[in-house]
């Protein structure tokens, strides 16, 4: 389906099962989100451009390589916060720009409550982080915010996505690449992803009860 790249790795399948299990406690859930996020980040950055940089090793002059682009990591609060640290481990020079958004429980529409993307400064690549893409409303709003900010290369990292949300994103922004661990079956009547993993934010921050 469109610009969707799904992780094809036994570790991804294994860690995803841990997340899906209703008996997985919050502490394990959080750590597992981080493991999967790192796998996703490796996948989502494999075609970033490089440039040559002349350096001196302890032995000789050498044409080394370094990233040729600046990267912003853009977590959607709250649940996306849990994905920041593993992605930063791989991209230590990236900047982190938070977007606050929650899904209204009655309408399933995204409500934006925080955004501070500075004017006159923008990065080459924007990595949007959110464990779940359900209806796609939240990711669509985040993509819109990054487009208005001026980011040309926007990529989305989600652990699980519903076909309905993928379609919405594809119709709205076909150029945006989506990296997921799983494309799940569908949304249920409450717009929850099935089989899914429940409410990622609640399970990460131990606020389910
Ligand atoms: C969840 C999830 C996404 C959004 C997905 O957030 O983390 O941000 O819903 O739904 P959508 O694709 O239909 O927009 P939630 O509203 O639970 O907020 P939280 O992260 O603060 O828990």
XYZ file of N, CA, C and O and ligand atoms in Angstrom, residues 76-80 101-104 108-110 113 130-139 165 187 191 199-202, ligand 1:
142
model
N 5.024 12.934 18.736
C 3.688 13.424 19.056
C 3.387 13.019 20.500
O 3.407 11.829 20.845
N 3.146 14.020 21.337
C 2.842 13.766 22.751
C 1.471 13.086 22.847
O 0.583 13.405 22.051
N 1.314 12.222 23.823
C 2.323 11.766 24.747
C 3.126 10.580 24.234
O 4.327 10.464 24.488
N 2.411 9.637 23.585
C 3.005 8.323 23.368
C 4.314 8.376 22.570
O 5.217 7.566 22.800
N 4.429 9.337 21.660
C 5.629 9.434 20.842
C 6.889 9.711 21.643
O 8.005 9.436 21.192
N -0.634 16.560 20.807
C -1.872 16.224 20.120
C -2.529 15.063 20.844
O -1.837 14.135 21.251
N -3.823 15.144 21.038
C -4.511 13.951 21.527
C -5.763 13.753 20.704
O -6.255 14.685 20.062
N -6.268 12.538 20.742
C -7.451 12.229 19.953
C -8.683 12.363 20.834
O -8.783 11.692 21.858
N -9.585 13.252 20.440
C -10.821 13.436 21.187
C -11.573 12.102 21.229
O -11.822 11.491 20.184
N -12.929 11.221 17.766
C -11.715 10.604 17.190
C -10.913 11.593 16.345
O -10.040 11.195 15.576
N -11.213 12.882 16.505
C -10.455 13.896 15.767
C -9.261 14.378 16.602
O -9.364 14.468 17.830
N -8.136 14.696 15.958
C -6.978 15.166 16.725
C -7.189 16.582 17.257
O -7.764 17.427 16.575
N -2.479 20.759 20.969
C -2.350 21.604 22.153
C -0.932 22.135 22.371
O -0.692 22.923 23.274
N 5.215 8.334 16.461
C 3.985 8.041 17.197
C 3.761 6.532 17.106
O 3.762 5.990 16.006
N 3.619 5.847 18.246
C 3.509 4.389 18.173
C 2.312 3.912 17.363
O 2.339 2.817 16.816
N 1.244 4.728 17.293
C 0.029 4.235 16.646
C -0.497 5.194 15.587
O -0.588 6.396 15.813
N -0.864 4.620 14.451
C -1.550 5.376 13.412
C -2.908 4.686 13.247
O -2.972 3.588 12.683
N -3.949 5.272 13.786
C -5.274 4.633 13.764
C -6.105 5.205 12.608
O -6.030 4.721 11.481
N -6.874 6.271 12.870
C -7.589 6.912 11.756
C -6.628 7.693 10.873
O -6.945 8.012 9.729
N -5.457 8.029 11.438
C -4.472 8.810 10.690
C -4.604 10.309 10.915
O -3.776 11.078 10.431
N -5.621 10.720 11.660
C -5.848 12.155 11.865
C -4.675 12.851 12.541
O -4.275 13.949 12.132
N -4.099 12.226 13.553
C -2.999 12.862 14.292
C -1.760 12.993 13.411
O -1.121 14.054 13.363
N -1.423 11.912 12.722
C -0.234 11.951 11.854
C -0.458 12.952 10.720
O 0.460 13.699 10.343
N -5.994 4.419 8.324
C -5.110 5.560 8.556
C -4.044 5.686 7.478
O -3.678 6.793 7.069
N -9.781 -0.979 12.051
C -10.232 -0.244 13.232
C -11.552 -0.847 13.703
O -12.367 -1.281 12.881
N -12.754 3.075 16.878
C -11.552 3.563 16.172
C -10.270 3.122 16.862
O -9.255 3.809 16.847
N -4.144 1.113 24.238
C -3.786 2.531 24.167
C -2.307 2.660 24.540
O -1.930 2.502 25.716
N -1.474 2.930 23.548
C -0.020 2.934 23.794
C 0.357 3.934 24.882
O 1.159 3.620 25.770
N -0.223 5.145 24.826
C 0.127 6.165 25.821
C -0.163 5.687 27.234
O 0.676 5.824 28.139
N -1.325 5.115 27.441
C -1.687 4.630 28.771
C -0.765 3.498 29.228
O -0.358 3.434 30.389
C -3.105 8.024 20.289
C -1.839 7.703 19.508
C -1.896 8.662 18.359
C -3.372 8.747 18.085
C -3.707 7.845 16.950
O -2.888 9.141 21.089
O -0.675 7.802 20.272
O -1.366 9.951 18.683
O -4.067 8.320 19.277
O -5.010 8.013 16.545
P -5.421 8.625 15.134
O -4.538 8.003 14.110
O -6.859 8.187 15.011
O -5.276 10.113 15.199
P -3.887 9.542 22.288
O -5.028 10.362 21.798
O -4.274 8.288 23.025
O -3.013 10.505 23.157
P -1.786 10.155 24.141
O -0.609 9.834 23.275
O -1.613 11.423 24.878
O -2.168 9.004 25.018
